């Protein structure tokens, strides 16, 4: 009979330990879910910032390409004008020799 009382106490103690462990695990689980939620928010914010940075980068690259294109056009125009002047000088020289 004494053993049955002892077994009940042991069982009760074990059940209390399990309940305590369950409560601790539940609290830890809640904290972990909160951490995951916070990380998800950070990831979403970083993805948003990355997307904005990519858009700005693309806009800057387009602007740079246009600037380069404008510069190339201006340089080409100068070269063509110089060639025209050279041709005109040659024509003038040829005309003077005749």
PDB file of C-alpha atoms in Angstrom:
ATOM      1  CA  UNK A   1       0.000   0.000   0.000  1.00  0.00           C
ATOM      2  CA  UNK A   2       2.824   2.337   0.772  1.00  0.00           C
ATOM      3  CA  UNK A   3       4.195   1.724  -2.677  1.00  0.00           C
ATOM      4  CA  UNK A   4       0.944   2.867  -4.364  1.00  0.00           C
ATOM      5  CA  UNK A   5       1.068   6.158  -2.458  1.00  0.00           C
ATOM      6  CA  UNK A   6       4.681   6.586  -3.417  1.00  0.00           C
ATOM      7  CA  UNK A   7       3.870   5.824  -7.069  1.00  0.00           C
ATOM      8  CA  UNK A   8       1.113   8.442  -7.033  1.00  0.00           C
ATOM      9  CA  UNK A   9       3.514  11.024  -5.590  1.00  0.00           C
ATOM     10  CA  UNK A  10       6.097  10.153  -8.236  1.00  0.00           C
ATOM     11  CA  UNK A  11       3.461  10.347 -10.927  1.00  0.00           C
ATOM     12  CA  UNK A  12       2.203  13.668  -9.589  1.00  0.00           C
ATOM     13  CA  UNK A  13       5.767  15.010  -9.453  1.00  0.00           C
ATOM     14  CA  UNK A  14       6.427  13.852 -13.006  1.00  0.00           C
ATOM     15  CA  UNK A  15       3.177  15.382 -14.253  1.00  0.00           C
ATOM     16  CA  UNK A  16       4.077  18.703 -12.575  1.00  0.00           C
ATOM     17  CA  UNK A  17       7.536  18.591 -14.180  1.00  0.00           C
ATOM     18  CA  UNK A  18       5.956  17.893 -17.547  1.00  0.00           C
ATOM     19  CA  UNK A  19       3.495  20.757 -17.090  1.00  0.00           C
ATOM     20  CA  UNK A  20       6.355  23.084 -16.077  1.00  0.00           C
ATOM     21  CA  UNK A  21       8.452  21.925 -19.051  1.00  0.00           C
ATOM     22  CA  UNK A  22       5.456  22.355 -21.364  1.00  0.00           C
ATOM     23  CA  UNK A  23       4.894  25.886 -20.039  1.00  0.00           C
ATOM     24  CA  UNK A  24       8.574  26.733 -20.572  1.00  0.00           C
ATOM     25  CA  UNK A  25       8.529  25.286 -24.078  1.00  0.00           C
ATOM     26  CA  UNK A  26       5.347  27.171 -24.898  1.00  0.00           C
ATOM     27  CA  UNK A  27       6.926  30.442 -23.710  1.00  0.00           C
ATOM     28  CA  UNK A  28      10.097  29.742 -25.699  1.00  0.00           C
ATOM     29  CA  UNK A  29       8.014  28.860 -28.752  1.00  0.00           C
ATOM     30  CA  UNK A  30       6.111  32.153 -28.464  1.00  0.00           C
ATOM     31  CA  UNK A  31       9.410  34.057 -28.225  1.00  0.00           C
ATOM     32  CA  UNK A  32      10.793  32.215 -31.239  1.00  0.00           C
ATOM     33  CA  UNK A  33       7.680  32.998 -33.274  1.00  0.00           C
ATOM     34  CA  UNK A  34       8.084  36.654 -32.311  1.00  0.00           C
ATOM     35  CA  UNK A  35      11.721  36.549 -33.450  1.00  0.00           C
ATOM     36  CA  UNK A  36      10.730  34.936 -36.746  1.00  0.00           C
ATOM     37  CA  UNK A  37       8.056  37.581 -37.285  1.00  0.00           C
ATOM     38  CA  UNK A  38      10.605  40.319 -36.596  1.00  0.00           C
ATOM     39  CA  UNK A  39      13.081  38.738 -39.035  1.00  0.00           C
ATOM     40  CA  UNK A  40      10.332  38.473 -41.650  1.00  0.00           C
ATOM     41  CA  UNK A  41       9.643  42.193 -41.226  1.00  0.00           C
ATOM     42  CA  UNK A  42      13.359  42.973 -41.538  1.00  0.00           C
ATOM     43  CA  UNK A  43      13.647  40.803 -44.650  1.00  0.00           C
ATOM     44  CA  UNK A  44      10.630  42.509 -46.223  1.00  0.00           C
ATOM     45  CA  UNK A  45      12.114  45.936 -45.439  1.00  0.00           C
ATOM     46  CA  UNK A  46      15.498  44.947 -46.874  1.00  0.00           C
ATOM     47  CA  UNK A  47      13.849  43.532 -50.002  1.00  0.00           C
ATOM     48  CA  UNK A  48      11.958  46.798 -50.413  1.00  0.00           C
ATOM     49  CA  UNK A  49      15.166  48.802 -49.995  1.00  0.00           C
ATOM     50  CA  UNK A  50      16.968  46.522 -52.451  1.00  0.00           C
ATOM     51  CA  UNK A  51      14.208  46.975 -55.010  1.00  0.00           C
ATOM     52  CA  UNK A  52      14.376  50.762 -54.606  1.00  0.00           C
ATOM     53  CA  UNK A  53      18.173  50.690 -54.905  1.00  0.00           C
ATOM     54  CA  UNK A  54      17.924  48.598 -58.077  1.00  0.00           C
ATOM     55  CA  UNK A  55      15.450  51.085 -59.560  1.00  0.00           C
ATOM     56  CA  UNK A  56      17.764  53.997 -58.691  1.00  0.00           C
ATOM     57  CA  UNK A  57      20.745  52.117 -60.125  1.00  0.00           C
ATOM     58  CA  UNK A  58      18.886  51.435 -63.368  1.00  0.00           C
ATOM     59  CA  UNK A  59      17.838  55.080 -63.594  1.00  0.00           C
ATOM     60  CA  UNK A  60      21.429  56.207 -63.019  1.00  0.00           C
ATOM     61  CA  UNK A  61      22.723  53.771 -65.626  1.00  0.00           C
ATOM     62  CA  UNK A  62      20.170  55.046 -68.124  1.00  0.00           C
ATOM     63  CA  UNK A  63      21.139  58.636 -67.353  1.00  0.00           C
ATOM     64  CA  UNK A  64      24.816  57.736 -67.696  1.00  0.00           C
ATOM     65  CA  UNK A  65      24.171  56.051 -71.031  1.00  0.00           C
ATOM     66  CA  UNK A  66      22.309  59.129 -72.249  1.00  0.00           C
ATOM     67  CA  UNK A  67      25.158  61.346 -71.068  1.00  0.00           C
ATOM     68  CA  UNK A  68      27.666  59.161 -72.856  1.00  0.00           C
ATOM     69  CA  UNK A  69      25.462  59.163 -75.956  1.00  0.00           C
ATOM     70  CA  UNK A  70      25.202  62.963 -75.823  1.00  0.00           C
ATOM     71  CA  UNK A  71      28.964  63.234 -75.411  1.00  0.00           C
ATOM     72  CA  UNK A  72      29.548  60.815 -78.278  1.00  0.00           C
ATOM     73  CA  UNK A  73      27.185  62.774 -80.499  1.00  0.00           C
ATOM     74  CA  UNK A  74      28.939  66.028 -79.623  1.00  0.00           C
ATOM     75  CA  UNK A  75      32.376  64.501 -80.258  1.00  0.00           C
ATOM     76  CA  UNK A  76      31.205  63.007 -83.531  1.00  0.00           C
ATOM     77  CA  UNK A  77      29.742  66.353 -84.574  1.00  0.00           C
ATOM     78  CA  UNK A  78      33.066  68.052 -83.837  1.00  0.00           C
ATOM     79  CA  UNK A  79      34.973  65.444 -85.852  1.00  0.00           C
ATOM     80  CA  UNK A  80      32.600  65.796 -88.811  1.00  0.00           C
ATOM     81  CA  UNK A  81      32.907  69.601 -88.687  1.00  0.00           C
ATOM     82  CA  UNK A  82      36.689  69.287 -88.607  1.00  0.00           C
ATOM     83  CA  UNK A  83      36.603  66.928 -91.604  1.00  0.00           C
ATOM     84  CA  UNK A  84      34.362  69.353 -93.485  1.00  0.00           C
ATOM     85  CA  UNK A  85      36.801  72.204 -92.768  1.00  0.00           C
ATOM     86  CA  UNK A  86      39.692  70.031 -93.957  1.00  0.00           C
ATOM     87  CA  UNK A  87      37.829  69.141 -97.167  1.00  0.00           C
ATOM     88  CA  UNK A  88      36.953  72.810 -97.715  1.00  0.00           C
ATOM     89  CA  UNK A  89      40.621  73.752 -97.253  1.00  0.00           C
ATOM     90  CA  UNK A  90      41.609  71.095 -99.774  1.00  0.00           C
ATOM     91  CA  UNK A  91      39.019  72.370-102.255  1.00  0.00           C
ATOM     92  CA  UNK A  92      40.291  75.928-101.731  1.00  0.00           C
ATOM     93  CA  UNK A  93      43.880  74.843-102.298  1.00  0.00           C
ATOM     94  CA  UNK A  94      42.920  72.908-105.431  1.00  0.00           C
ATOM     95  CA  UNK A  95      40.917  75.850-106.726  1.00  0.00           C
ATOM     96  CA  UNK A  96      43.859  78.226-106.184  1.00  0.00           C
ATOM     97  CA  UNK A  97      46.253  75.948-108.123  1.00  0.00           C
ATOM     98  CA  UNK A  98      44.097  75.930-111.201  1.00  0.00           C
TER      99      UNK A  98
END
